[in-house]
Amino acid sequence: MTSQAWSNWAGQQQCTPAVVARPRHEAQLALDVAQAAAAGHTVRALGSGHSFTDACVTDGCHVDLSQMAELVDVDRASGLVRVQAGMPLHRLTAALQLHGLALENQGDIDRQTISGATATATHGTGTRFRNLSSGIVGARIVLADGSIRELSLPGDEELLRAVRVSVGALGVISELTLQTVPAFRLRKIEEPRPTDELLDGYLELAAVHDHFECYVFPYADTGLSIATERTDDPAAPPPRWRTWIVDDLLANHGLGAFSRAGRRWPHRAPEISRALVRLLSRDERIDHSHLVYASERRVRFTEMEYAIPRERISEAVRAVLAMIERERIGVTFPIEVRTTAPDDAYLSTAEGRDTAYVAVHQFVGMPYEPYFRQVEAIMDGFGGRPHWGKRHFQTAATLAPRYPGWTAFQAARAELDPTGVFTNDYVRRVLGPAPAETTA
Ligand SMILES: Cc1cc2nc3c(=O)[nH]c(=O)nc-3n(C[C@H](O)[C@H](O)[C@H](O)COP(=O)(O)OP(=O)(O)OC[C@H]3O[C@@H](n4cnc5c(N)ncnc54)[C@H](O)[C@@H]3O)c2cc1C
C-alpha cells in the first residue's frame, strides 16, 4: 500500500490519501480493508473518479479497484452475469455484446466503473427504464473487519435495497451480480427543435419514445431533441467523416471553443449561446445499444442534477431558464432533461416516483456556485433529490425527509458499518455520522 495524490475527472476534487490499496483479488481486498481499518484509517473505494462531488476524497485509505475489473461469469440463458466491482462500463458492455447481452439502459458516458456508477444511482433516460443500480440482484461486500457479506435474492431484499445505491458508505463492493437483457440495437435521432415545443411536449415525447431527452439552451429559443428507439434494423453508423464532424468537431472542439469564449466574456453568454444553437443539426444513427447510449466528453465541466416528480418537469426547467435570464448568469452550457422509471433502492433519486431530471453544467474555471445555489433553491420547491455524484449543497437534515427509505438505509449502515470506517466528509454531510460516531 502506497500514498498517491488523486483528483477527479473534472480536476476540482483532490486529495492525498495516507495509503492506496490496489488489490488484485477479493482476499487481498479484504486484507487491505482490515489492515487500513485496524490502523485507524477511514476507507473510500474509488471508481473512475467521474463524480463531481467529494464522494471519493479522503486522507485515509483509497481502495483502487482497477485491477479487479473482469467479467467473472455469464449465464446467457438467464442474462445473469457476475462482474468484478472495478470493471468500467465500456469494457463491460463490449464483453456483454460478445455474449449476446446488454445493459438495459445506460447514461451519457461509459467511462465509470459498474460499482461507482451504481453507488450514486447513475441513470440514463426512458420512462419505462430504471437506473443502472436496479439491475443489481446480488453483491459481495467487504466490511471493516475484512469479512465478506454475500447478498442474494431471495433472502437479502432489504440489504440489497441499501447496497444498490450506497454512496460507498456500507463497505467495499468486490463483485456484483447483474440482470442483463438480450443485446439490441438503437436508432437515435438528434434534431434541433423550438424550446417551447420541447418543454410543452416533454411528457408526451418522453411517453412515446423508448428513450427521450433534450437539451435546452439558456438565452436561446432552440434546443436539441434526442429520441432513441429499439430497432431490428441493421446497424447503420454514420460515415467516419460525419462522426468526426458531429462528435469531435461540434460536440467537443466546438463546445470547447464556445465555452472558452463564454469564460472570457461571461457577459456575452446570451450571444454565444444563440450562436451555438445555430450549429445544431440533424443526426441519425443505428448501432448496438452500448455504442449509441454513450458519447465521449472531452470538454471539462462541473454539474448539478436534480430528480423531481416527472409531471412538473416543464415548469421546473422554465423556472431555471427564467432565473438564468433574470440574474444574467454567465453560462453557455445547456440544461439536460431526462426521465426514468421509479425503483426501490432506498437512496435512489427515483425511489418510489416517476422521475424527471434537470441537469445544469458550468465550464471549468467559471464560477458555478451562485448559479447552482439558485438552481438548488428552485429544485427544493419541487421536492428535488440531488444526484449523489453531482454538485449540491444539501445535508443529511435536508435530505432525510425526501427519501422514504432513509431510516431503512441508516439501519443497513448500522448493521454493515457501525463504526463509520467507510466514511468521509461528504458521507458525514449527506448521510450524517455513522452510528458509533453519534454515541462516541
Ligand atoms: C462526463 C460525465 C458524464 C456523466 N454522465 C452521467 C449520466 O449520464 N447519468 C448519470 O446519472 N450520471 C452521470 N455522470 C455522473 C457519474 O455517473 C457518477 O458520478 C458515477 O458515480 C461515477 O462513477 P465512477 O466509477 O467514476 O465512481 P467514483 O466517482 O469514483 O465514485 C462514486 C462513488 O462510488 C463509490 N464506489 C466506487 N466503487 C465502489 C465499490 N467497489 N464499493 C463501494 N463503493 C464504491 C465511491 O466511494 C463513491 O462514493 C457523469 C459524470 C461525468 C464526469
Short mmCIF file of C-alpha atoms and ligand atoms in Angstrom, two decimals:
data_model
loop_
_atom_site.label_atom_id
_atom_site.label_comp_id
_atom_site.label_asym_id
_atom_site.label_seq_id
_atom_site.Cartn_x
_atom_site.Cartn_y
_atom_site.Cartn_z
CA MET A 1 0.00 0.00 0.00
CA THR A 2 1.41 3.37 -1.05
CA SER A 3 0.36 7.01 -0.88
CA GLN A 4 -0.54 8.93 -4.04
CA ALA A 5 -2.25 12.20 -4.99
CA TRP A 6 -5.69 11.80 -6.61
CA SER A 7 -8.07 14.12 -8.45
CA ASN A 8 -11.45 13.55 -10.07
CA TRP A 9 -12.31 13.76 -13.79
CA ALA A 10 -13.16 17.45 -13.62
CA GLY A 11 -9.94 18.17 -11.67
CA GLN A 12 -11.81 20.04 -8.93
CA GLN A 13 -11.73 17.41 -6.17
CA GLN A 14 -8.29 16.45 -4.93
CA CYS A 15 -6.70 14.58 -2.06
CA THR A 16 -3.61 12.69 -0.98
CA PRO A 17 -4.73 9.63 0.97
CA ALA A 18 -2.38 8.19 3.57
CA VAL A 19 -2.46 4.82 1.80
CA VAL A 20 -3.67 3.45 -1.52
CA ALA A 21 -4.58 -0.23 -1.80
CA ARG A 22 -4.64 -1.86 -5.24
CA PRO A 23 -5.91 -5.38 -4.61
CA ARG A 24 -5.84 -7.95 -7.40
CA HIS A 25 -8.42 -10.26 -5.85
CA GLU A 26 -11.08 -10.32 -3.15
CA ALA A 27 -8.92 -11.95 -0.46
CA GLN A 28 -6.33 -9.20 -0.88
CA LEU A 29 -9.06 -6.56 -0.81
CA ALA A 30 -10.38 -7.97 2.47
CA LEU A 31 -6.89 -7.92 3.97
CA ASP A 32 -6.23 -4.36 2.77
CA VAL A 33 -9.50 -3.06 4.23
CA ALA A 34 -8.97 -4.84 7.58
CA GLN A 35 -5.40 -3.52 7.82
CA ALA A 36 -6.41 0.05 6.98
CA ALA A 37 -9.27 -0.02 9.50
CA ALA A 38 -7.03 -1.54 12.20
CA ALA A 39 -4.53 1.27 11.56
CA GLY A 40 -7.30 3.79 12.25
CA HIS A 41 -7.85 4.91 8.65
CA THR A 42 -11.22 5.52 7.08
CA VAL A 43 -11.66 3.78 3.71
CA ARG A 44 -13.04 5.09 0.41
CA ALA A 45 -13.49 2.86 -2.61
CA LEU A 46 -12.54 4.52 -5.89
CA GLY A 47 -14.40 4.15 -9.16
CA SER A 48 -13.08 6.07 -12.14
CA GLY A 49 -13.39 9.45 -10.40
CA HIS A 50 -16.26 10.77 -12.51
CA SER A 51 -18.24 12.14 -9.57
CA PHE A 52 -18.26 15.92 -9.28
CA THR A 53 -18.80 15.74 -5.52
CA ASP A 54 -16.11 14.96 -2.93
CA ALA A 55 -17.52 11.39 -2.70
CA CYS A 56 -14.04 9.87 -3.06
CA VAL A 57 -11.98 12.48 -1.20
CA THR A 58 -10.12 11.13 1.84
CA ASP A 59 -6.94 11.48 3.85
CA GLY A 60 -7.36 7.84 4.92
CA CYS A 61 -7.21 4.82 2.61
CA HIS A 62 -8.16 4.75 -1.07
CA VAL A 63 -9.10 1.37 -2.48
CA ASP A 64 -8.35 1.41 -6.19
CA LEU A 65 -10.21 -1.47 -7.84
CA SER A 66 -8.76 -1.05 -11.32
CA GLN A 67 -7.15 -4.49 -11.07
CA MET A 68 -10.41 -6.16 -10.10
CA ALA A 69 -12.16 -5.40 -13.35
CA GLU A 70 -13.19 -8.61 -15.10
CA LEU A 71 -16.38 -10.37 -16.06
CA VAL A 72 -16.42 -13.42 -13.78
CA ASP A 73 -19.38 -15.43 -15.03
CA VAL A 74 -22.07 -15.20 -17.70
CA ASP A 75 -25.30 -17.17 -17.86
CA ARG A 76 -26.58 -16.33 -21.29
CA ALA A 77 -29.94 -18.06 -20.82
CA SER A 78 -30.96 -16.11 -17.70
CA GLY A 79 -28.97 -12.96 -18.51
CA LEU A 80 -27.36 -13.07 -15.05
CA VAL A 81 -23.71 -12.00 -15.02
CA ARG A 82 -21.15 -11.66 -12.24
CA VAL A 83 -18.75 -8.77 -12.60
CA GLN A 84 -15.85 -7.50 -10.52
CA ALA A 85 -16.52 -4.11 -8.95
CA GLY A 86 -13.84 -2.13 -10.80
CA MET A 87 -14.89 -3.02 -14.35
CA PRO A 88 -15.54 0.10 -16.44
CA LEU A 89 -18.87 0.20 -18.24
CA HIS A 90 -17.27 0.45 -21.69
CA ARG A 91 -15.40 -2.83 -21.15
CA LEU A 92 -18.39 -4.48 -19.51
CA THR A 93 -20.79 -3.60 -22.34
CA ALA A 94 -18.30 -4.67 -25.02
CA ALA A 95 -17.82 -8.01 -23.22
CA LEU A 96 -21.59 -8.48 -22.83
CA GLN A 97 -22.06 -7.86 -26.55
CA LEU A 98 -19.82 -10.85 -27.28
CA HIS A 99 -22.24 -12.99 -25.26
CA GLY A 100 -25.32 -11.52 -26.97
CA LEU A 101 -26.23 -9.49 -23.87
CA ALA A 102 -26.51 -5.81 -22.94
CA LEU A 103 -27.34 -3.43 -20.11
CA GLU A 104 -30.99 -2.44 -20.34
CA ASN A 105 -30.25 1.27 -20.20
CA GLN A 106 -27.17 3.49 -19.87
CA GLY A 107 -26.22 7.12 -19.26
CA ASP A 108 -24.36 9.57 -21.48
CA ILE A 109 -20.90 8.13 -20.97
CA ASP A 110 -19.40 4.72 -20.23
CA ARG A 111 -16.14 5.56 -18.51
CA GLN A 112 -17.47 4.93 -14.98
CA THR A 113 -16.95 1.63 -13.17
CA ILE A 114 -20.00 -0.55 -12.56
CA SER A 115 -19.78 -0.13 -8.79
CA GLY A 116 -19.02 3.61 -8.92
CA ALA A 117 -21.89 4.27 -11.33
CA THR A 118 -24.44 2.29 -9.34
CA ALA A 119 -23.28 3.70 -5.97
CA THR A 120 -24.57 7.16 -6.96
CA ALA A 121 -27.72 5.98 -8.83
CA THR A 122 -26.32 6.82 -12.27
CA HIS A 123 -29.12 6.78 -14.84
CA GLY A 124 -29.93 7.23 -18.49
CA THR A 125 -33.30 8.28 -19.83
CA GLY A 126 -36.59 6.49 -20.61
CA THR A 127 -39.89 6.44 -18.74
CA ARG A 128 -40.00 2.62 -18.80
CA PHE A 129 -36.42 2.07 -17.71
CA ARG A 130 -34.87 2.30 -14.27
CA ASN A 131 -31.38 3.43 -13.33
CA LEU A 132 -28.31 1.16 -13.57
CA SER A 133 -28.41 0.11 -9.92
CA SER A 134 -31.80 -1.57 -10.38
CA GLY A 135 -30.05 -4.30 -12.39
CA ILE A 136 -28.17 -5.43 -9.25
CA VAL A 137 -29.56 -8.73 -7.95
CA GLY A 138 -26.58 -9.81 -5.86
CA ALA A 139 -23.42 -8.39 -4.31
CA ARG A 140 -20.33 -9.31 -2.36
CA ILE A 141 -19.25 -6.60 0.02
CA VAL A 142 -16.13 -6.35 2.18
CA LEU A 143 -16.70 -4.96 5.68
CA ALA A 144 -14.31 -3.17 8.05
CA ASP A 145 -13.05 -6.32 9.78
CA GLY A 146 -12.22 -7.93 6.43
CA SER A 147 -15.26 -10.20 6.49
CA ILE A 148 -17.27 -10.65 3.30
CA ARG A 149 -21.08 -10.45 3.14
CA GLU A 150 -22.67 -12.17 0.20
CA LEU A 151 -26.12 -10.79 -0.63
CA SER A 152 -28.51 -12.56 -2.96
CA LEU A 153 -32.19 -12.97 -3.84
CA PRO A 154 -34.39 -14.27 -2.40
CA GLY A 155 -33.39 -13.55 1.18
CA ASP A 156 -31.46 -10.29 1.17
CA GLU A 157 -34.08 -7.98 -0.37
CA GLU A 158 -33.72 -5.27 2.30
CA LEU A 159 -29.92 -5.12 2.41
CA LEU A 160 -29.75 -5.13 -1.40
CA ARG A 161 -32.08 -2.12 -1.49
CA ALA A 162 -29.42 -0.35 0.59
CA VAL A 163 -26.34 -1.69 -1.21
CA ARG A 164 -27.59 -0.85 -4.72
CA VAL A 165 -27.11 2.88 -4.09
CA SER A 166 -24.70 3.16 -1.17
CA VAL A 167 -22.52 6.23 -1.91
CA GLY A 168 -19.70 3.91 -0.79
CA ALA A 169 -20.89 4.15 2.82
CA LEU A 170 -21.60 0.48 3.57
CA GLY A 171 -18.35 -1.29 2.67
CA VAL A 172 -16.28 -2.02 -0.44
CA ILE A 173 -18.20 -3.99 -3.05
CA SER A 174 -15.95 -6.62 -4.60
CA GLU A 175 -18.41 -8.17 -7.04
CA LEU A 176 -21.91 -7.56 -8.36
CA THR A 177 -24.46 -9.89 -9.95
CA LEU A 178 -26.42 -8.06 -12.63
CA GLN A 179 -29.55 -8.86 -14.56
CA THR A 180 -28.80 -8.09 -18.20
CA VAL A 181 -31.04 -8.31 -21.28
CA PRO A 182 -30.57 -9.76 -24.78
CA ALA A 183 -28.40 -7.49 -26.94
CA PHE A 184 -30.38 -4.97 -29.00
CA ARG A 185 -29.87 -2.10 -31.40
CA LEU A 186 -30.98 1.50 -31.11
CA ARG A 187 -31.92 4.17 -33.62
CA LYS A 188 -31.06 7.63 -32.33
CA ILE A 189 -32.29 10.81 -33.96
CA GLU A 190 -30.98 14.17 -32.83
CA GLU A 191 -32.54 17.33 -34.21
CA PRO A 192 -32.94 20.97 -33.28
CA ARG A 193 -36.47 21.93 -32.21
CA PRO A 194 -38.01 25.05 -30.66
CA THR A 195 -37.52 25.12 -26.90
CA ASP A 196 -41.23 25.75 -26.30
CA GLU A 197 -42.14 22.69 -28.34
CA LEU A 198 -39.69 20.56 -26.34
CA LEU A 199 -40.92 21.80 -22.97
CA ASP A 200 -44.66 21.92 -23.74
CA GLY A 201 -44.50 18.44 -25.26
CA TYR A 202 -41.92 16.90 -22.94
CA LEU A 203 -44.19 14.43 -21.14
CA GLU A 204 -45.74 13.21 -24.37
CA LEU A 205 -42.37 12.92 -26.13
CA ALA A 206 -40.98 11.00 -23.15
CA ALA A 207 -44.01 8.69 -23.24
CA VAL A 208 -43.88 7.85 -26.95
CA HIS A 209 -40.14 7.27 -27.34
CA ASP A 210 -38.20 4.46 -25.64
CA HIS A 211 -35.60 6.99 -24.58
CA PHE A 212 -36.13 10.72 -24.85
CA GLU A 213 -34.00 13.59 -23.64
CA CYS A 214 -33.48 17.17 -24.64
CA TYR A 215 -31.01 19.95 -24.17
CA VAL A 216 -32.39 23.46 -23.79
CA PHE A 217 -30.07 26.42 -24.12
CA PRO A 218 -30.31 29.47 -21.85
CA TYR A 219 -30.96 32.70 -23.79
CA ALA A 220 -31.92 30.80 -26.97
CA ASP A 221 -35.25 29.63 -28.33
CA THR A 222 -33.94 26.43 -29.93
CA GLY A 223 -32.96 23.21 -28.20
CA LEU A 224 -31.81 19.73 -29.16
CA SER A 225 -34.22 16.78 -29.17
CA ILE A 226 -32.71 13.30 -28.79
CA ALA A 227 -35.17 10.46 -29.42
CA THR A 228 -33.96 6.86 -29.33
CA GLU A 229 -35.88 3.68 -30.13
CA ARG A 230 -35.17 -0.02 -30.01
CA THR A 231 -34.99 -1.35 -33.58
CA ASP A 232 -34.44 -4.55 -35.54
CA ASP A 233 -32.96 -2.58 -38.43
CA PRO A 234 -29.30 -3.35 -39.23
CA ALA A 235 -26.56 -1.18 -37.76
CA ALA A 236 -26.02 1.99 -39.80
CA PRO A 237 -23.46 4.11 -38.04
CA PRO A 238 -22.78 7.40 -39.82
CA PRO A 239 -19.66 7.55 -42.01
CA ARG A 240 -16.42 8.25 -40.17
CA TRP A 241 -16.14 11.82 -41.53
CA ARG A 242 -19.64 12.64 -40.23
CA THR A 243 -18.91 11.16 -36.81
CA TRP A 244 -15.80 13.32 -36.73
CA ILE A 245 -17.78 16.45 -37.59
CA VAL A 246 -20.69 15.77 -35.21
CA ASP A 247 -18.90 14.11 -32.27
CA ASP A 248 -15.41 15.59 -32.44
CA LEU A 249 -15.68 18.94 -34.13
CA LEU A 250 -19.06 20.14 -32.86
CA ALA A 251 -19.73 18.25 -29.61
CA ASN A 252 -16.17 18.51 -28.29
CA HIS A 253 -13.98 21.08 -30.14
CA GLY A 254 -16.93 23.37 -30.97
CA LEU A 255 -18.39 23.23 -27.47
CA GLY A 256 -14.88 23.77 -26.06
CA ALA A 257 -14.32 26.89 -28.20
CA PHE A 258 -17.72 28.37 -27.28
CA SER A 259 -17.14 27.54 -23.61
CA ARG A 260 -13.75 29.27 -23.63
CA ALA A 261 -15.36 32.32 -25.24
CA GLY A 262 -18.04 32.23 -22.51
CA ARG A 263 -15.37 32.05 -19.81
CA ARG A 264 -13.52 35.03 -21.30
CA TRP A 265 -16.64 37.13 -21.88
CA PRO A 266 -19.30 35.82 -19.44
CA HIS A 267 -21.48 38.90 -20.01
CA ARG A 268 -21.77 37.83 -23.66
CA ALA A 269 -23.19 34.40 -22.75
CA PRO A 270 -26.55 35.19 -24.45
CA GLU A 271 -24.94 35.87 -27.86
CA ILE A 272 -22.59 32.92 -27.50
CA SER A 273 -25.46 30.59 -26.60
CA ARG A 274 -27.53 31.80 -29.58
CA ALA A 275 -24.54 31.29 -31.91
CA LEU A 276 -24.03 27.79 -30.51
CA VAL A 277 -27.58 26.64 -31.23
CA ARG A 278 -27.22 27.73 -34.86
CA LEU A 279 -24.68 24.89 -35.24
CA LEU A 280 -27.16 22.21 -34.12
CA SER A 281 -28.11 19.85 -36.92
CA ARG A 282 -29.99 16.60 -37.56
CA ASP A 283 -28.11 13.37 -36.99
CA GLU A 284 -29.33 9.79 -37.22
CA ARG A 285 -27.56 6.55 -36.36
CA ILE A 286 -28.40 2.90 -35.72
CA ASP A 287 -25.97 0.75 -33.78
CA HIS A 288 -25.53 -1.69 -30.91
CA SER A 289 -27.10 -0.19 -27.81
CA HIS A 290 -23.87 0.50 -25.92
CA LEU A 291 -22.39 2.35 -28.90
CA VAL A 292 -25.45 4.59 -29.13
CA TYR A 293 -26.03 5.35 -25.45
CA ALA A 294 -22.54 6.58 -24.66
CA SER A 295 -20.62 9.52 -26.11
CA GLU A 296 -17.18 10.93 -25.48
CA ARG A 297 -16.97 14.02 -23.27
CA ARG A 298 -13.69 15.86 -23.60
CA VAL A 299 -14.77 19.34 -22.53
CA ARG A 300 -14.36 19.51 -18.75
CA PHE A 301 -17.23 20.94 -16.73
CA THR A 302 -18.92 20.64 -13.38
CA GLU A 303 -22.54 19.66 -12.95
CA MET A 304 -25.58 19.61 -10.67
CA GLU A 305 -28.58 17.37 -11.37
CA TYR A 306 -31.91 17.12 -9.58
CA ALA A 307 -34.58 14.42 -9.71
CA ILE A 308 -38.11 15.77 -9.39
CA PRO A 309 -41.66 14.43 -9.86
CA ARG A 310 -41.95 13.91 -13.61
CA GLU A 311 -45.20 15.76 -14.14
CA ARG A 312 -43.59 19.05 -13.01
CA ILE A 313 -40.62 18.94 -15.36
CA SER A 314 -41.56 21.71 -17.82
CA GLU A 315 -42.44 24.09 -15.01
CA ALA A 316 -39.10 23.39 -13.29
CA VAL A 317 -36.98 23.86 -16.43
CA ARG A 318 -38.81 27.09 -17.27
CA ALA A 319 -38.14 28.36 -13.73
CA VAL A 320 -34.41 27.68 -14.20
CA LEU A 321 -34.33 29.38 -17.64
CA ALA A 322 -36.15 32.43 -16.22
CA MET A 323 -33.74 32.64 -13.28
CA ILE A 324 -30.71 32.50 -15.61
CA GLU A 325 -32.07 35.34 -17.74
CA ARG A 326 -33.18 37.41 -14.75
CA GLU A 327 -29.81 37.07 -12.97
CA ARG A 328 -27.84 37.31 -16.25
CA ILE A 329 -25.90 34.13 -15.29
CA GLY A 330 -22.80 33.68 -17.46
CA VAL A 331 -23.47 30.17 -18.73
CA THR A 332 -23.28 28.74 -22.23
CA PHE A 333 -23.83 25.06 -21.37
CA PRO A 334 -27.34 23.73 -21.99
CA ILE A 335 -29.76 22.24 -19.44
CA GLU A 336 -30.23 18.49 -19.90
CA VAL A 337 -33.68 16.99 -19.29
CA ARG A 338 -34.20 13.23 -18.82
CA THR A 339 -36.57 10.73 -17.20
CA THR A 340 -36.52 7.30 -15.55
CA ALA A 341 -38.99 4.82 -14.13
CA PRO A 342 -39.31 4.53 -10.34
CA ASP A 343 -37.25 1.93 -8.46
CA ASP A 344 -36.91 0.75 -4.89
CA ALA A 345 -33.30 1.37 -3.80
CA TYR A 346 -33.53 3.35 -0.54
CA LEU A 347 -31.25 6.15 -1.77
CA SER A 348 -32.21 6.09 -5.44
CA THR A 349 -33.13 9.53 -6.72
CA ALA A 350 -36.10 7.84 -8.42
CA GLU A 351 -37.18 5.85 -5.36
CA GLY A 352 -40.95 5.39 -5.47
CA ARG A 353 -41.80 8.05 -8.03
CA ASP A 354 -41.99 8.67 -11.78
CA THR A 355 -38.98 10.88 -12.19
CA ALA A 356 -37.56 13.56 -14.45
CA TYR A 357 -34.10 15.07 -14.14
CA VAL A 358 -32.86 18.63 -14.62
CA ALA A 359 -29.09 18.90 -15.05
CA VAL A 360 -27.15 22.16 -15.19
CA HIS A 361 -23.50 22.46 -16.10
CA GLN A 362 -20.74 25.04 -15.88
CA PHE A 363 -17.43 25.09 -17.77
CA VAL A 364 -14.32 24.50 -15.64
CA GLY A 365 -12.77 27.73 -14.40
CA MET A 366 -16.09 29.60 -14.35
CA PRO A 367 -17.99 30.40 -11.14
CA TYR A 368 -20.60 27.69 -10.60
CA GLU A 369 -21.68 28.16 -7.01
CA PRO A 370 -24.00 31.20 -7.26
CA TYR A 371 -25.68 29.61 -10.32
CA PHE A 372 -26.04 26.15 -8.78
CA ARG A 373 -27.30 27.53 -5.45
CA GLN A 374 -30.11 29.32 -7.22
CA VAL A 375 -30.98 26.21 -9.22
CA GLU A 376 -30.98 24.24 -5.97
CA ALA A 377 -33.38 26.73 -4.35
CA ILE A 378 -35.76 26.17 -7.29
CA MET A 379 -35.41 22.38 -7.05
CA ASP A 380 -36.10 22.48 -3.30
CA GLY A 381 -39.53 23.80 -4.24
CA PHE A 382 -40.14 20.69 -6.36
CA GLY A 383 -39.06 18.18 -3.68
CA GLY A 384 -35.82 17.66 -5.63
CA ARG A 385 -33.37 14.90 -4.81
CA PRO A 386 -29.78 15.66 -5.88
CA HIS A 387 -27.66 13.19 -7.85
CA TRP A 388 -25.20 11.75 -5.29
CA GLY A 389 -22.29 12.14 -7.70
CA LYS A 390 -23.05 15.71 -8.80
CA ARG A 391 -22.67 19.04 -7.03
CA HIS A 392 -25.22 20.03 -4.42
CA PHE A 393 -25.30 21.78 -1.08
CA GLN A 394 -27.72 19.60 0.87
CA THR A 395 -27.12 17.96 4.24
CA ALA A 396 -28.47 14.84 5.93
CA ALA A 397 -31.02 17.06 7.69
CA THR A 398 -32.42 18.46 4.43
CA LEU A 399 -32.22 15.13 2.57
CA ALA A 400 -33.77 12.74 5.11
CA PRO A 401 -37.38 13.88 4.57
CA ARG A 402 -37.01 13.45 0.79
CA TYR A 403 -36.28 9.70 0.99
CA PRO A 404 -38.99 7.35 2.28
CA GLY A 405 -36.27 4.68 2.70
CA TRP A 406 -33.89 6.92 4.69
CA THR A 407 -34.37 5.14 8.04
CA ALA A 408 -34.07 1.71 6.42
CA PHE A 409 -30.80 2.79 4.76
CA GLN A 410 -29.45 4.01 8.09
CA ALA A 411 -30.40 0.68 9.68
CA ALA A 412 -28.40 -1.13 6.97
CA ARG A 413 -25.50 1.24 7.65
CA ALA A 414 -25.70 0.48 11.38
CA GLU A 415 -25.53 -3.22 10.55
CA LEU A 416 -22.76 -3.14 7.93
CA ASP A 417 -20.57 -0.23 9.05
CA PRO A 418 -21.44 0.63 12.66
CA THR A 419 -18.11 2.33 13.41
CA GLY A 420 -18.01 4.58 10.33
CA VAL A 421 -14.92 3.15 8.61
CA PHE A 422 -16.45 3.77 5.14
CA THR A 423 -16.98 7.46 5.62
CA ASN A 424 -15.53 10.84 4.72
CA ASP A 425 -16.61 14.49 4.94
CA TYR A 426 -19.07 14.06 2.07
CA VAL A 427 -20.72 11.00 3.61
CA ARG A 428 -20.93 12.74 7.01
CA ARG A 429 -22.52 15.79 5.37
CA VAL A 430 -25.10 13.98 3.24
CA LEU A 431 -25.82 10.86 5.30
CA GLY A 432 -24.88 12.06 8.78
CA PRO A 433 -22.37 10.48 11.15
CA ALA A 434 -22.15 6.68 11.43
CA PRO A 435 -23.97 5.18 14.47
CA ALA A 436 -20.79 4.84 16.61
CA GLU A 437 -19.77 8.43 15.82
CA THR A 438 -23.02 9.72 17.36
CA THR A 439 -22.66 7.66 20.52
CA ALA A 440 -18.91 8.33 20.96
C1 LIG B 1 -18.69 13.47 -18.23
C2 LIG B 1 -19.63 12.84 -17.24
C3 LIG B 1 -20.85 12.33 -17.69
C4 LIG B 1 -21.74 11.77 -16.78
N1 LIG B 1 -22.94 11.29 -17.23
C5 LIG B 1 -23.85 10.79 -16.36
C6 LIG B 1 -25.12 10.31 -16.81
O1 LIG B 1 -25.40 10.26 -18.00
N2 LIG B 1 -26.01 9.89 -15.87
C7 LIG B 1 -25.72 9.94 -14.52
O2 LIG B 1 -26.59 9.59 -13.71
N3 LIG B 1 -24.51 10.35 -14.08
C8 LIG B 1 -23.58 10.77 -14.96
N4 LIG B 1 -22.36 11.18 -14.51
C9 LIG B 1 -22.04 11.02 -13.08
C10 LIG B 1 -21.35 9.67 -12.82
O3 LIG B 1 -22.00 8.62 -13.49
C11 LIG B 1 -21.35 9.33 -11.32
O4 LIG B 1 -20.77 10.35 -10.58
C12 LIG B 1 -20.65 7.99 -11.03
O5 LIG B 1 -20.80 7.71 -9.67
C13 LIG B 1 -19.19 8.00 -11.40
O6 LIG B 1 -18.71 6.67 -11.42
P1 LIG B 1 -17.18 6.36 -11.07
O7 LIG B 1 -16.90 4.95 -11.44
O8 LIG B 1 -16.31 7.40 -11.63
O9 LIG B 1 -17.25 6.45 -9.48
P2 LIG B 1 -16.50 7.46 -8.49
O10 LIG B 1 -16.92 8.84 -8.83
O11 LIG B 1 -15.05 7.16 -8.48
O12 LIG B 1 -17.17 7.02 -7.11
C14 LIG B 1 -18.52 7.28 -6.87
C15 LIG B 1 -18.96 6.64 -5.54
O13 LIG B 1 -18.93 5.23 -5.67
C16 LIG B 1 -18.24 4.67 -4.58
N5 LIG B 1 -17.65 3.40 -5.01
C17 LIG B 1 -16.87 3.19 -6.10
N6 LIG B 1 -16.51 1.90 -6.16
C18 LIG B 1 -17.06 1.28 -5.08
C19 LIG B 1 -17.03 -0.05 -4.58
N7 LIG B 1 -16.34 -1.02 -5.19
N8 LIG B 1 -17.68 -0.32 -3.42
C20 LIG B 1 -18.37 0.65 -2.79
N9 LIG B 1 -18.43 1.92 -3.22
C21 LIG B 1 -17.78 2.24 -4.36
C22 LIG B 1 -17.20 5.72 -4.21
O14 LIG B 1 -16.72 5.54 -2.90
C23 LIG B 1 -18.03 6.98 -4.38
O15 LIG B 1 -18.80 7.20 -3.23
C24 LIG B 1 -21.42 11.71 -15.38
C25 LIG B 1 -20.18 12.22 -14.94
C26 LIG B 1 -19.30 12.76 -15.86
C27 LIG B 1 -17.97 13.28 -15.38
#
